[in-house]
Short mmCIF file of C-alpha atoms and ligand atoms in Angstrom, two decimals:
data_model
loop_
_atom_site.label_atom_id
_atom_site.label_comp_id
_atom_site.label_asym_id
_atom_site.label_seq_id
_atom_site.Cartn_x
_atom_site.Cartn_y
_atom_site.Cartn_z
CA MET J 9 104.19 100.89 92.21
CA ALA J 10 106.67 98.16 91.55
CA THR J 11 108.10 97.70 87.45
CA LYS J 12 108.27 93.94 86.68
CA VAL J 13 111.59 94.32 84.03
CA LYS J 14 112.87 91.21 81.90
CA VAL J 15 116.36 90.65 82.55
CA ALA J 16 117.51 87.50 81.30
CA GLU J 17 116.24 84.12 79.81
CA ALA J 18 116.48 81.52 82.68
CA ARG J 19 118.65 79.21 80.65
CA ASP J 20 121.35 81.59 80.85
CA ILE J 21 121.44 81.81 84.55
CA PRO J 22 122.86 78.31 85.29
CA VAL J 23 123.21 76.46 89.14
CA GLY J 24 125.42 78.06 91.27
CA GLN J 25 126.05 80.77 89.04
CA ALA J 26 125.79 85.00 88.60
CA ARG J 27 125.67 87.21 86.47
CA VAL J 28 124.96 90.86 86.04
CA VAL J 29 122.00 92.49 84.25
CA GLU J 30 120.43 95.64 83.63
CA ALA J 31 117.09 96.38 84.76
CA SER J 32 115.92 100.03 83.65
CA GLY J 33 119.68 101.03 83.62
CA LYS J 34 120.49 99.39 87.18
CA PRO J 35 123.30 97.41 87.57
CA ILE J 36 121.66 93.69 89.33
CA ALA J 37 123.10 90.61 90.18
CA LEU J 38 121.23 88.07 89.20
CA VAL J 39 122.06 84.32 91.20
CA ASN J 40 121.04 80.45 90.75
CA ALA J 41 121.74 79.07 93.75
CA ASP J 42 120.46 75.35 93.67
CA GLY J 43 117.69 76.74 91.33
CA THR J 44 116.00 79.32 93.19
CA LEU J 45 116.74 82.84 91.11
CA TYR J 46 117.70 85.90 93.56
CA ALA J 47 118.29 90.04 92.38
CA VAL J 48 120.36 92.38 94.79
CA ASP J 49 121.87 95.21 93.65
CA ASN J 50 125.07 94.59 91.95
CA THR J 51 127.05 97.49 93.20
CA CYS J 52 129.17 96.53 96.60
CA LEU J 53 128.33 98.54 99.46
CA HIS J 54 132.29 98.80 100.35
CA ARG J 55 133.58 100.34 97.61
CA GLY J 56 131.32 99.71 94.37
CA GLY J 57 132.44 96.39 93.41
CA PRO J 58 130.59 94.92 90.95
CA VAL J 59 129.04 91.79 93.44
CA GLY J 60 127.79 89.83 90.70
CA GLU J 61 130.82 89.09 88.86
CA GLY J 62 131.94 87.14 92.08
CA ASP J 63 131.94 83.52 93.18
CA LEU J 64 128.95 81.59 94.72
CA ASP J 65 128.78 79.59 97.39
CA GLY J 66 125.31 78.71 98.48
CA LEU J 67 123.62 81.40 99.07
CA VAL J 68 126.58 83.86 99.80
CA LEU J 69 127.85 85.94 96.81
CA THR J 70 131.59 87.02 97.20
CA CYS J 71 132.59 90.21 95.40
CA PRO J 72 135.56 90.27 93.34
CA TRP J 73 136.68 93.18 94.63
CA HIS J 74 137.78 92.66 98.51
CA GLY J 75 135.88 89.55 99.48
CA TRP J 76 132.98 91.08 101.37
CA ARG J 77 130.82 88.29 101.36
CA TRP J 78 126.41 89.32 100.79
CA ASP J 79 123.60 86.53 102.09
CA VAL J 80 121.84 86.30 98.31
CA LYS J 81 118.74 85.66 100.01
CA THR J 82 118.28 88.67 102.40
CA GLY J 83 121.06 91.19 100.84
CA VAL J 84 122.50 91.43 103.92
CA SER J 85 126.87 91.45 104.29
CA VAL J 86 127.68 88.43 106.46
CA ASN J 87 130.73 90.10 107.57
CA ASN J 88 128.81 93.20 108.86
CA PRO J 89 125.13 92.18 109.10
CA ALA J 90 124.33 96.11 109.70
CA VAL J 91 125.26 96.55 105.98
CA ARG J 92 122.27 95.31 103.35
CA LEU J 93 122.23 94.83 99.47
CA ALA J 94 118.73 95.98 98.04
CA CYS J 95 117.15 92.80 96.94
CA TYR J 96 114.34 92.31 94.67
CA ALA J 97 111.74 90.13 93.49
CA VAL J 98 112.69 87.38 90.60
CA SER J 99 109.73 85.79 89.05
CA VAL J 100 110.05 83.30 85.67
CA GLU J 101 107.96 83.48 82.87
CA ASP J 102 108.17 81.14 79.83
CA GLY J 103 111.10 80.82 80.26
CA ALA J 104 112.26 84.61 80.55
CA VAL J 105 112.85 86.18 84.41
CA TYR J 106 111.52 89.46 85.66
CA VAL J 107 112.91 91.19 88.56
CA GLU J 108 110.27 94.13 90.42
CA LEU J 109 112.13 97.36 90.94
S1 FES T 226 134.08 96.87 96.44
FE1 FES T 226 133.07 94.79 97.26
S2 FES T 226 134.69 93.78 98.71
FE2 FES T 226 135.64 95.91 98.40
#
């Protein structure tokens, strides 16, 4: 069964920005793409870079280490669609952001 974990306050994730948050010890990239929040694994599948520290362009988050690009809605790599980051369901309640692990 999925566990819902509070990871942030919604006001701390501005539109067009990504943040690295932690849920039960797991680093997660939390992204606000045009007002919709998405959560994907923070660990880049190239060489482990922190994707949540990268730049967001629409739904595409770019890893700051070597530029691999990730679709935050599906977790799929834009460079190599065979590779996919885990995605997590996100909800907002009373201004708090929760992800389901
Ligand atoms: S570690 Fe992310 S692009 Fe290389």
